[in-house]
Amino acid sequence: MKTSERILQTSLQLFNEYGEPNITTNHIANEMDISPGNLYYHFRNKDEIVYLLFLQFEEQITAVLETPQSRNPTMDDMWLYLHLAFENIWQYRFLYRDLNNLLSRNKKLQSRFRRILDRKAQTAITICQGLVETGIMQATPDEIETLANNVTIIATYWLNFQSIRSKQEGADGHSFSLGVYHVMALVAPFLKENARQFLYKLGRDYLS
Amino acid sequence: MKTSERILQTSLQLFNEYGEPNITTNHIANEMDISPGNLYYHFRNKDEIVYLLFLQFEEQITAVLETPQSRNPTMDDMWLYLHLAFENIWQYRFLYRDLNNLLSRNKKLQSRFRRILDRKAQTAITICQGLVETGIMQATPDEIETLANNVTIIATYWLNFQSIRSKQEGADGHSFSLGVYHVMALVAPFLKENARQFLYKLGRDYLS
């Protein structure tokens, strides 16, 4: 693997584990057993590393949030989207942990991140409209818009909430499955009775 | 007003406006036209100021989250709670803006803040149980618990979400009303038809 790629991987791991504000370029170089000079040969500063990691995250989450073009989305699609989106957020969780701090330091990141939130909300709207069209869901356009914002907030801040509320240090894979369940619970009450029961069953299977 | 109170008030205002990580004790002394020495006569460091502001916030939000003991809560109570809780969060919004950063720096704050989140969720559960008992709401205990967590997340992170999504700098009073509306929209689908229509009407009146 190229040194620049190894720097990015090591940074991601350290940022996720200790929080980006607590990690310096010296920590990263130390962890890799390279000199700070070697690191600076590849990256101007820590912000450049953060930005490149963000671009990787952006590329992945954008791919995840593509809705299928040729047919209406199903409830299975919904689980899959959510699972993949949460998995992706988990992989780059340092971005979400200090989100407002990170964005206020970097306007370029801010506008790109805003576009990701817009896209998350838009994907939720598209899926809900599909469920309404296939008669599985009953909701007005206003209800769908508010629901889509709430879905976006829960998906964005779930890990932060969980890391404050749980007494153990940090969060783990199970806490992200619980996040998927909480998002589905926002959608559930708008589903027709059969679909709602099916959803709860999927949820119990998924969590166990 | 005593100097120590003026220091707290000025700090709160500067933290809210510029973000706590961007404000030093020198900024605070400058803004008040006092010497840094005078400030240090009253407070050991910035963390002590943050902690005292947190205690003020804690006292207020704890009072807000008391549910009425003598009768079941009504839907009007629910608006009132939410309005007061959001107003309170708005008043001390710097705490919420950099929440995870703040809490990771200060373990004492972390356990107290966790108790506030627990209390928020518990209040939501109590209100929902009251609405179920009076026949206005239909929801299982599991549904109520998940709903209460989602209510707590939206109430906690609404301002952060809004400040990223809206292109204007920062958020204002209107954006906090919209937050109350989004929380009520979580509860709405569990209400009986009449109550749900009444809720949406209350929401439109409140936002306009």
Coordinates of C-alpha atoms in Angstrom, one line a residue:
Chain A
M1 CA 0.0 0.0 0.0
K2 CA 1.3 3.5 -0.8
T3 CA 2.4 5.6 2.2
S4 CA -0.2 8.3 1.5
E5 CA -3.0 5.7 1.7
R6 CA -1.5 4.2 4.9
I7 CA -1.5 7.7 6.4
L8 CA -5.2 8.1 5.6
Q9 CA -6.1 4.7 7.0
T10 CA -4.1 5.3 10.2
S11 CA -5.6 8.8 10.6
L12 CA -9.1 7.4 10.2
Q13 CA -8.5 4.8 12.8
L14 CA -7.0 7.2 15.4
F15 CA -9.7 9.9 14.7
N16 CA -12.4 7.4 15.2
E17 CA -10.9 6.0 18.4
Y18 CA -9.8 9.2 20.1
G19 CA -11.7 12.0 18.4
E20 CA -10.2 14.2 15.7
P21 CA -9.5 17.2 18.0
N22 CA -7.3 15.0 20.2
I23 CA -5.1 13.7 17.4
T24 CA -2.1 15.6 15.9
T25 CA 0.0 14.9 12.9
N26 CA 2.7 13.8 15.3
H27 CA 0.4 11.1 16.8
I28 CA -0.2 9.8 13.3
A29 CA 3.5 9.8 12.3
N30 CA 4.3 8.1 15.6
E31 CA 1.7 5.4 15.2
M32 CA 3.1 4.6 11.7
D33 CA 6.8 4.8 12.8
I34 CA 7.5 7.4 10.1
S35 CA 9.0 10.9 10.6
P36 CA 6.8 13.9 10.8
G37 CA 8.7 15.2 7.8
N38 CA 7.7 12.1 5.7
L39 CA 4.1 12.8 6.7
Y40 CA 4.3 16.4 5.6
Y41 CA 5.8 15.3 2.3
H42 CA 2.4 13.7 1.6
F43 CA 0.0 16.1 3.3
R44 CA 0.3 19.9 4.0
N45 CA -1.5 19.6 7.4
K46 CA -4.2 17.7 9.4
D47 CA -7.1 19.6 7.8
E48 CA -6.0 18.2 4.4
I49 CA -6.1 14.6 5.8
V50 CA -9.6 15.3 7.3
Y51 CA -10.8 16.7 3.9
L52 CA -9.5 13.7 1.9
L53 CA -11.2 11.3 4.4
F54 CA -14.4 13.3 4.0
L55 CA -14.2 13.0 0.2
Q56 CA -13.9 9.2 0.6
F57 CA -16.9 9.2 3.0
E58 CA -18.9 11.5 0.6
E59 CA -18.2 9.2 -2.4
Q60 CA -19.4 6.1 -0.4
I61 CA -22.5 7.6 1.1
T62 CA -23.6 9.2 -2.2
A63 CA -23.4 5.7 -3.8
V64 CA -25.5 4.3 -0.9
L65 CA -28.2 6.9 -1.2
E66 CA -28.9 6.3 -4.9
T67 CA -32.5 5.1 -5.1
P68 CA -33.3 2.4 -7.7
Q69 CA -34.5 4.1 -10.9
S70 CA -36.5 1.4 -12.6
R71 CA -39.0 0.4 -9.9
N72 CA -40.6 1.5 -6.6
P73 CA -38.5 0.9 -3.5
T74 CA -39.7 -1.8 -1.2
M75 CA -39.5 -2.2 2.6
D76 CA -36.5 -4.5 2.2
D77 CA -34.7 -1.7 0.2
M78 CA -35.4 0.6 3.2
W79 CA -33.6 -1.7 5.7
L80 CA -30.8 -2.2 3.2
Y81 CA -30.3 1.6 2.7
L82 CA -30.5 2.3 6.4
H83 CA -28.1 -0.5 7.2
L84 CA -25.6 0.6 4.6
A85 CA -25.9 4.3 5.5
F86 CA -25.4 3.6 9.2
E87 CA -22.5 1.3 8.4
N88 CA -20.9 4.1 6.4
I89 CA -21.4 6.6 9.1
W90 CA -19.9 4.2 11.6
Q91 CA -16.9 3.8 9.4
Y92 CA -16.3 7.5 9.4
R93 CA -17.8 8.3 12.8
F94 CA -15.2 10.9 13.8
L95 CA -16.8 13.3 11.2
Y96 CA -20.2 13.0 13.1
R97 CA -18.8 13.1 16.6
D98 CA -17.5 16.7 16.3
L99 CA -19.6 17.7 13.4
N100 CA -20.5 21.3 14.2
N101 CA -17.0 22.0 15.4
L102 CA -15.5 20.5 12.2
L103 CA -17.8 22.4 9.9
S104 CA -17.4 25.7 11.6
R105 CA -13.6 25.4 11.0
N106 CA -14.0 24.6 7.3
K107 CA -16.6 26.3 5.0
K108 CA -15.8 24.0 2.1
L109 CA -16.7 20.9 4.2
Q110 CA -19.9 22.7 5.5
S111 CA -21.5 23.2 2.1
R112 CA -20.6 19.6 1.0
F113 CA -22.0 18.2 4.2
R114 CA -25.2 20.2 3.8
R115 CA -25.6 18.6 0.4
I116 CA -25.3 15.1 2.0
L117 CA -28.0 16.0 4.6
D118 CA -30.2 17.3 1.7
R119 CA -29.6 14.1 -0.2
K120 CA -30.4 11.9 2.9
A121 CA -33.7 13.8 3.3
Q122 CA -34.5 13.5 -0.4
T123 CA -33.8 9.8 -0.4
A124 CA -36.2 9.3 2.5
I125 CA -38.8 11.3 0.6
T126 CA -38.4 9.3 -2.5
I127 CA -38.7 6.0 -0.6
C128 CA -41.8 7.1 1.3
Q129 CA -43.4 8.3 -1.9
G130 CA -42.7 4.9 -3.4
L131 CA -44.3 3.2 -0.4
V132 CA -47.4 5.5 -0.7
E133 CA -47.7 4.7 -4.5
T134 CA -47.6 0.9 -3.8
G135 CA -50.2 1.4 -1.1
I136 CA -48.1 0.2 1.8
M137 CA -47.9 3.6 3.4
Q138 CA -50.5 6.3 4.1
A139 CA -49.1 9.8 4.6
T140 CA -49.6 13.4 3.2
P141 CA -46.8 15.2 1.4
D142 CA -46.4 17.5 4.5
E143 CA -46.2 14.4 6.8
I144 CA -43.6 12.8 4.5
E145 CA -41.4 16.0 4.4
T146 CA -41.4 16.3 8.2
L147 CA -40.8 12.6 8.6
A148 CA -37.8 12.8 6.1
N149 CA -36.2 15.5 8.3
N150 CA -36.7 13.5 11.4
V151 CA -35.2 10.4 9.7
T152 CA -32.2 12.5 8.7
I153 CA -31.7 13.8 12.2
I154 CA -31.9 10.4 13.9
A155 CA -29.5 8.9 11.3
T156 CA -27.1 11.8 11.7
Y157 CA -27.0 12.1 15.5
W158 CA -27.8 8.6 16.7
L159 CA -24.1 7.7 17.5
N160 CA -23.6 10.9 19.5
F161 CA -26.8 10.3 21.5
Q162 CA -25.8 6.7 22.1
S163 CA -22.3 7.6 23.3
I164 CA -23.7 10.0 25.8
R165 CA -26.5 7.8 27.1
S166 CA -24.7 4.5 27.4
K167 CA -22.4 4.3 30.4
Q168 CA -19.9 2.2 28.6
E169 CA -17.2 4.1 26.7
G170 CA -18.1 4.6 23.1
A171 CA -20.5 2.8 21.0
D172 CA -20.3 -0.5 19.1
G173 CA -21.9 -2.4 16.2
H174 CA -25.0 -3.3 18.2
S175 CA -25.7 0.4 19.0
F176 CA -25.7 1.1 15.3
S177 CA -28.3 -1.7 14.7
L178 CA -30.4 -0.1 17.4
G179 CA -30.2 3.2 15.4
V180 CA -31.5 1.5 12.3
Y181 CA -34.4 0.2 14.4
H182 CA -35.2 3.7 15.8
V183 CA -35.3 5.2 12.3
M184 CA -37.7 2.4 11.1
A185 CA -39.9 3.1 14.1
L186 CA -40.4 6.7 12.8
V187 CA -41.8 5.2 9.5
A188 CA -43.8 2.3 11.1
P189 CA -46.9 4.2 12.3
F190 CA -47.5 5.4 8.7
L191 CA -47.6 1.9 7.4
K192 CA -50.8 -0.1 6.9
E193 CA -51.4 -2.7 9.6
N194 CA -49.9 -5.7 7.8
A195 CA -46.8 -3.9 6.7
R196 CA -46.3 -2.5 10.2
Q197 CA -46.4 -5.9 11.8
F198 CA -44.0 -7.2 9.1
L199 CA -41.7 -4.2 9.9
Y200 CA -41.6 -5.0 13.6
K201 CA -40.9 -8.6 12.9
L202 CA -38.0 -7.6 10.6
G203 CA -36.8 -5.3 13.4
R204 CA -36.8 -8.0 16.0
D205 CA -34.9 -10.4 13.7
Y206 CA -32.4 -7.8 12.8
L207 CA -31.7 -6.8 16.4
S208 CA -31.4 -10.3 17.8
Chain B
M1 CA -25.4 43.1 39.5
K2 CA -22.4 41.4 41.1
T3 CA -19.3 41.1 38.9
S4 CA -19.4 37.3 39.1
E5 CA -22.9 37.3 37.7
R6 CA -21.9 39.7 35.0
I7 CA -19.1 37.4 34.0
L8 CA -21.4 34.5 33.7
Q9 CA -23.9 36.5 31.6
T10 CA -21.3 37.9 29.3
S11 CA -19.7 34.4 28.9
L12 CA -23.1 32.9 28.1
Q13 CA -23.7 35.5 25.4
L14 CA -20.3 35.1 23.8
F15 CA -20.3 31.3 24.0
N16 CA -23.8 31.2 22.3
E17 CA -22.8 33.7 19.6
Y18 CA -19.3 32.4 18.7
G19 CA -19.1 28.9 20.1
E20 CA -17.4 28.0 23.4
P21 CA -14.2 26.6 21.8
N22 CA -13.6 30.0 20.1
I23 CA -13.9 32.2 23.3
T24 CA -11.1 32.6 25.8
T25 CA -11.2 34.2 29.3
N26 CA -9.4 37.2 27.7
H27 CA -12.3 37.7 25.2
I28 CA -14.7 37.7 28.2
A29 CA -12.6 40.2 30.2
N30 CA -12.2 42.4 27.1
E31 CA -15.9 42.4 26.4
M32 CA -16.6 43.5 30.0
D33 CA -13.8 46.1 30.1
I34 CA -12.3 44.4 33.2
S35 CA -8.7 43.1 33.6
P36 CA -8.0 39.3 33.2
G37 CA -6.8 39.4 36.8
N38 CA -10.2 40.6 38.0
L39 CA -11.9 37.7 36.1
Y40 CA -9.5 35.2 37.6
Y41 CA -10.3 36.6 41.1
H42 CA -13.8 35.3 40.5
F43 CA -13.2 32.1 38.5
R44 CA -10.2 29.8 38.3
N45 CA -10.6 29.1 34.6
K46 CA -13.0 28.9 31.6
D47 CA -14.1 25.4 32.6
E48 CA -15.4 26.7 35.9
I49 CA -17.5 29.3 34.1
V50 CA -18.8 26.6 31.7
Y51 CA -19.6 24.3 34.7
L52 CA -21.5 27.0 36.5
L53 CA -23.5 27.9 33.4
F54 CA -24.3 24.2 33.0
L55 CA -25.6 24.1 36.6
Q56 CA -27.9 27.1 35.9
F57 CA -29.2 25.3 32.7
E58 CA -29.6 22.0 34.7
E59 CA -31.7 23.7 37.3
Q60 CA -34.0 25.3 34.8
I61 CA -34.5 22.3 32.5
T62 CA -35.1 20.0 35.6
A63 CA -37.9 22.4 36.6
V64 CA -39.4 22.4 33.1
L65 CA -39.4 18.6 32.9
E66 CA -41.4 18.0 36.1
T67 CA -44.7 16.4 35.0
P68 CA -47.9 17.4 36.9
Q69 CA -48.5 14.9 39.7
S70 CA -52.2 15.3 40.4
R71 CA -53.6 14.7 36.9
N72 CA -52.9 13.1 33.5
P73 CA -51.0 15.4 31.2
T74 CA -53.0 16.8 28.2
M75 CA -52.0 17.7 24.7
D76 CA -51.7 21.4 25.7
D77 CA -49.2 20.3 28.4
M78 CA -47.2 18.6 25.8
W79 CA -46.8 21.8 23.7
L80 CA -46.0 23.8 26.8
Y81 CA -43.3 21.3 27.9
L82 CA -41.8 21.2 24.5
H83 CA -41.9 25.0 24.0
L84 CA -40.3 25.6 27.4
A85 CA -37.7 22.8 26.9
F86 CA -36.7 24.2 23.5
E87 CA -36.6 27.8 24.9
N88 CA -34.3 26.6 27.6
I89 CA -32.0 24.7 25.2
W90 CA -32.0 27.8 23.0
Q91 CA -30.9 30.0 26.0
Y92 CA -27.9 27.7 26.7
R93 CA -27.4 26.6 23.1
F94 CA -23.6 26.6 23.3
L95 CA -23.8 23.5 25.5
Y96 CA -25.6 21.6 22.7
R97 CA -23.5 23.0 19.8
D98 CA -20.3 21.3 20.9
L99 CA -21.9 18.7 23.2
N100 CA -19.7 15.7 22.6
N101 CA -16.5 17.8 22.7
L102 CA -17.6 19.5 25.9
L103 CA -18.5 16.2 27.6
S104 CA -15.4 14.3 26.6
R105 CA -13.4 17.1 28.2
N106 CA -15.3 16.9 31.5
K107 CA -16.5 13.7 33.1
K108 CA -18.5 15.5 35.8
L109 CA -20.5 17.2 33.1
Q110 CA -21.0 14.0 31.2
S111 CA -22.7 12.1 34.0
R112 CA -25.0 15.1 34.8
F113 CA -25.8 15.6 31.2
R114 CA -26.7 11.9 30.8
R115 CA -29.1 12.3 33.7
I116 CA -30.8 15.2 31.8
L117 CA -31.2 13.0 28.7
D118 CA -32.6 10.2 30.8
R119 CA -35.0 12.6 32.4
K120 CA -36.1 14.0 29.0
A121 CA -36.9 10.4 27.8
Q122 CA -38.7 9.6 31.1
T123 CA -40.9 12.7 30.8
A124 CA -41.8 11.8 27.3
I125 CA -42.7 8.3 28.5
T126 CA -44.9 9.7 31.3
I127 CA -46.7 12.1 29.0
C128 CA -47.4 9.3 26.4
Q129 CA -48.6 6.9 29.1
G130 CA -51.0 9.7 30.3
L131 CA -52.3 10.2 26.8
V132 CA -52.8 6.4 26.4
E133 CA -54.7 6.3 29.7
T134 CA -57.0 9.1 28.7
G135 CA -57.6 7.3 25.4
I136 CA -56.1 10.0 23.1
M137 CA -53.1 7.9 22.1
Q138 CA -52.7 4.3 21.0
A139 CA -49.3 2.8 21.4
T140 CA -47.6 -0.3 23.0
P141 CA -45.0 0.1 25.8
D142 CA -42.3 -0.8 23.3
E143 CA -43.5 1.8 20.8
I144 CA -43.6 4.4 23.6
E145 CA -40.0 3.7 24.7
T146 CA -38.6 4.0 21.2
L147 CA -40.7 7.1 20.6
A148 CA -39.4 8.7 23.8
N149 CA -35.8 8.1 22.6
N150 CA -36.5 9.6 19.2
V151 CA -38.2 12.6 20.9
T152 CA -35.1 13.1 23.0
I153 CA -32.8 13.0 20.0
I154 CA -34.8 15.4 18.0
A155 CA -35.1 17.8 20.9
T156 CA -31.3 17.5 21.7
Y157 CA -29.9 17.9 18.2
W158 CA -32.5 20.0 16.4
L159 CA -30.5 23.2 16.6
N160 CA -27.3 21.6 15.3
F161 CA -29.2 20.0 12.4
Q162 CA -30.9 23.3 11.6
S163 CA -27.6 25.3 11.7
I164 CA -26.0 23.0 9.2
R165 CA -29.0 22.7 6.9
S166 CA -30.0 26.4 6.7
K167 CA -27.8 28.5 4.5
Q168 CA -28.1 31.6 6.8
E169 CA -25.6 31.9 9.6
G170 CA -26.9 30.3 12.8
A171 CA -30.5 29.7 13.8
D172 CA -33.2 32.0 15.2
G173 CA -36.5 31.8 17.2
H174 CA -38.4 30.5 14.2
S175 CA -36.1 27.6 13.7
F176 CA -36.8 26.5 17.3
S177 CA -40.6 26.6 16.8
L178 CA -40.0 24.4 13.8
G179 CA -38.2 22.0 16.2
V180 CA -41.2 21.8 18.5
Y181 CA -43.3 21.0 15.4
H182 CA -41.0 18.2 14.3
V183 CA -41.1 16.6 17.8
M184 CA -44.9 16.8 17.8
A185 CA -44.9 15.1 14.4
L186 CA -43.3 12.1 16.0
V187 CA -46.2 11.8 18.4
A188 CA -49.0 12.6 15.9
P189 CA -49.3 9.3 14.1
F190 CA -50.0 7.5 17.4
L191 CA -53.0 9.8 18.2
K192 CA -56.6 9.0 17.5
E193 CA -57.9 10.7 14.3
N194 CA -59.6 13.7 16.1
A195 CA -56.6 14.3 18.4
R196 CA -54.2 14.1 15.4
Q197 CA -56.2 16.7 13.4
F198 CA -56.3 19.0 16.5
L199 CA -52.6 18.6 16.9
Y200 CA -51.9 19.6 13.3
K201 CA -54.1 22.6 13.7
L202 CA -52.3 23.6 16.9
G203 CA -49.0 23.2 15.0
R204 CA -50.1 25.4 12.1
D205 CA -51.3 28.1 14.5
Y206 CA -48.1 27.9 16.5
L207 CA -45.8 28.2 13.4
S208 CA -47.7 31.0 11.8

